[in-house]
Amino acid sequence: GNKTKKIDSFGTLRIELADNQKDMYAFGIDPKTKRLKKKKIKYFIKSQIPKKWIRIKTQTGREQVMTPTHDFFYLDKNNEFKIKKAIEIKKNDKIAILKNYKKFVGKKIYEKEFRNREIIKDTNFDIKGDFFIDMISEVSEFSDNNNSYCFDVENEERLDKNVLWGEGIINFRCD
C-alpha cells in the first residue's frame, strides 16, 4: 500500500502517491483567467467519520456532500471567488459549475452521476469563462458512517486549490 502519515490529532491520514500515481491530475478553474486547467495531485487524505455531513442542492438540480468544516468555494456579490466553511453555506449562495460538463465527462459518466434526476439545462445565470453561476437552493445536514476522502493539488495560492467535483461543481479541493 501507499505510505501514510497521521497529520492531526483527529486521526486524519495523508496518503502519499505511489510511484505509478505520480502523474495524477484533477481539473479546476484558474481564478484569474476563469478558464479550466489541469492541476497536479500532491496526495490523498482520509479523515475520520464526521458527526454530520452538509448536503447542498442547486437551482439546476446538482447535489454535493461535504463535511461541515470543508472549505467551500463560492462567488461573492461581485462574482469573485471566496472561501468559507460548509457549515456557513446559505440558500442563494452562488457557486461555479463547469460549462459543457456532459461533453467534458462523457454521456456514460454524466448519466451515472445524475441517476434520473432532472437537471435544468436552460439557465439564465451569468457565464464567466469556462463556468456558469448556479445558486444554492437547499442546505441540509445528515449523518452517515462513511469516512471523508479527498486530495490536495500543487498550487501556492489558496483560491487556486479549487477542483472539479462531480456534477460539474467547482469547489475547494479538501478540508
Coordinates of C-alpha atoms in Angstrom, one line a residue:
G1 CA 0.0 0.0 0.0
N2 CA 0.8 3.6 -0.1
K3 CA 2.7 5.3 2.7
T4 CA 0.5 7.1 5.2
K5 CA 1.2 9.8 7.8
K6 CA -1.1 11.0 10.6
I7 CA -1.4 14.8 10.2
D8 CA -3.5 15.9 13.1
S9 CA -4.9 14.9 16.5
F10 CA -8.2 13.7 14.9
G11 CA -6.5 10.8 13.1
T12 CA -6.6 12.3 9.6
L13 CA -4.2 10.4 7.3
R14 CA -2.1 11.8 4.5
I15 CA -1.8 9.1 1.8
E16 CA 1.3 9.5 -0.4
L17 CA 1.1 8.8 -4.1
A18 CA 2.7 5.6 -5.2
D19 CA 5.4 5.8 -7.9
N20 CA 2.8 4.8 -10.6
Q21 CA 0.4 7.5 -9.4
K22 CA 2.8 10.5 -9.6
D23 CA 1.3 11.8 -12.8
M24 CA -2.3 12.1 -11.5
Y25 CA -4.2 15.3 -12.2
A26 CA -7.6 16.9 -11.5
F27 CA -9.2 19.9 -13.2
G28 CA -10.2 23.2 -11.7
I29 CA -10.8 26.8 -12.6
D30 CA -7.9 29.4 -12.8
P31 CA -9.3 32.1 -10.5
K32 CA -7.7 34.9 -12.6
T33 CA -8.5 33.7 -16.2
K34 CA -11.7 31.8 -15.3
R35 CA -10.6 29.0 -17.5
L36 CA -10.3 25.3 -16.9
K37 CA -6.8 24.0 -16.2
K38 CA -5.0 20.8 -15.1
K39 CA -3.8 20.6 -11.5
K40 CA -1.3 18.0 -10.3
I41 CA -2.5 15.9 -7.3
K42 CA 0.0 16.0 -4.4
Y43 CA -1.5 13.4 -2.1
F44 CA -4.8 12.0 -0.9
I45 CA -6.4 12.5 2.5
K46 CA -8.6 10.2 4.6
S47 CA -10.5 11.8 7.5
Q48 CA -12.4 10.1 10.3
I49 CA -16.1 9.7 10.1
P50 CA -17.7 13.2 10.8
K51 CA -20.6 13.5 13.2
K52 CA -22.6 15.1 10.4
W53 CA -22.4 16.0 6.8
I54 CA -23.6 19.0 4.8
R55 CA -25.6 18.4 1.6
I56 CA -26.3 21.2 -0.9
K57 CA -28.7 21.3 -3.8
T58 CA -28.5 23.9 -6.5
Q59 CA -31.2 25.6 -8.6
T60 CA -30.1 23.5 -11.6
G61 CA -30.6 20.2 -9.6
R62 CA -27.0 19.4 -8.8
E63 CA -26.0 18.0 -5.4
Q64 CA -22.8 17.9 -3.3
V65 CA -22.0 16.5 0.1
M66 CA -19.1 17.6 2.3
T67 CA -18.1 17.8 6.0
P68 CA -19.2 20.9 7.9
T69 CA -15.5 22.1 8.2
H70 CA -14.9 21.7 4.5
D71 CA -13.7 24.9 2.8
F72 CA -16.4 25.9 0.4
F73 CA -15.6 27.7 -2.9
Y74 CA -18.3 30.3 -3.7
L75 CA -18.7 33.6 -5.6
D76 CA -19.4 36.9 -3.8
K77 CA -21.7 39.7 -5.0
N78 CA -19.0 40.8 -7.5
N79 CA -18.6 37.2 -8.7
E80 CA -15.2 37.0 -7.2
F81 CA -14.1 33.6 -5.8
K82 CA -14.1 33.4 -2.0
I83 CA -13.9 30.6 0.6
K84 CA -16.0 29.9 3.7
K85 CA -16.7 26.8 5.8
A86 CA -19.5 24.4 4.6
I87 CA -21.4 25.0 7.8
E88 CA -21.8 28.7 6.7
I89 CA -23.4 27.9 3.4
K90 CA -26.7 29.7 2.9
K91 CA -29.5 29.4 0.4
N92 CA -28.8 31.7 -2.6
D93 CA -25.0 31.5 -2.3
K94 CA -23.5 31.4 -5.8
I95 CA -21.2 28.6 -7.0
A96 CA -19.3 27.8 -10.2
I97 CA -20.5 25.0 -12.5
L98 CA -18.4 23.8 -15.4
K99 CA -19.9 24.7 -18.8
N100 CA -20.5 21.7 -21.1
Y101 CA -19.9 19.2 -18.2
K102 CA -21.7 16.4 -20.1
K103 CA -19.3 16.8 -23.1
F104 CA -16.3 17.0 -20.7
V105 CA -17.0 13.8 -18.8
G106 CA -19.0 11.9 -21.5
K107 CA -22.6 10.7 -21.6
K108 CA -22.0 7.5 -19.5
I109 CA -20.4 9.2 -16.5
Y110 CA -22.9 12.1 -16.8
E111 CA -25.9 9.8 -16.7
K112 CA -24.5 7.7 -13.8
E113 CA -23.9 10.8 -11.7
F114 CA -27.4 12.3 -12.2
R115 CA -29.3 9.0 -12.0
N116 CA -32.6 10.1 -13.5
R117 CA -32.6 13.4 -11.5
E118 CA -33.8 16.3 -13.7
I119 CA -31.1 18.9 -14.4
I120 CA -32.3 22.2 -15.6
K121 CA -30.3 22.9 -18.8
D122 CA -31.7 26.3 -19.7
T123 CA -30.2 28.7 -17.2
N124 CA -30.3 32.4 -17.2
F125 CA -27.2 32.6 -15.0
D126 CA -24.1 34.6 -15.7
I127 CA -21.4 32.8 -17.8
K128 CA -17.8 33.5 -16.8
G129 CA -15.0 31.9 -18.7
D130 CA -15.4 28.1 -18.6
F131 CA -18.2 28.1 -16.0
F132 CA -21.7 29.4 -15.3
I133 CA -23.0 30.6 -12.0
D134 CA -25.6 28.5 -10.2
M135 CA -27.2 29.2 -6.8
I136 CA -27.8 27.1 -3.7
S137 CA -31.4 26.2 -3.3
E138 CA -31.2 24.0 -0.3
V139 CA -28.8 23.2 2.5
S140 CA -29.3 20.3 4.9
E141 CA -27.4 18.2 7.5
F142 CA -27.4 14.4 7.8
S143 CA -25.5 11.6 9.5
D144 CA -23.6 8.8 7.7
N145 CA -21.0 6.2 8.7
N146 CA -18.5 7.0 5.9
N147 CA -15.1 8.5 6.1
S148 CA -14.2 11.6 4.2
Y149 CA -11.7 11.2 1.3
C150 CA -10.1 14.0 -0.7
F151 CA -6.8 15.2 -2.2
D152 CA -4.6 18.2 -2.3
V153 CA -3.3 19.8 -5.5
E154 CA 0.0 21.6 -6.3
N155 CA -0.8 25.3 -6.2
E156 CA 0.5 28.0 -3.9
E157 CA -2.4 30.4 -3.9
R158 CA -5.3 29.2 -1.8
L159 CA -8.0 30.3 -4.3
D160 CA -6.3 28.2 -6.9
K161 CA -6.9 25.0 -4.9
N162 CA -10.3 24.5 -6.4
V163 CA -11.1 21.4 -8.4
L164 CA -13.9 19.9 -10.4
W165 CA -16.1 17.7 -8.3
G166 CA -19.0 15.5 -9.5
E167 CA -21.9 17.0 -11.4
G168 CA -19.8 19.9 -12.7
I169 CA -19.4 21.6 -9.4
I170 CA -16.2 23.6 -8.8
N171 CA -15.3 23.5 -5.1
F172 CA -12.3 23.7 -2.8
R173 CA -10.0 20.7 -3.0
C174 CA -10.2 19.4 0.5
D175 CA -10.8 20.2 4.2

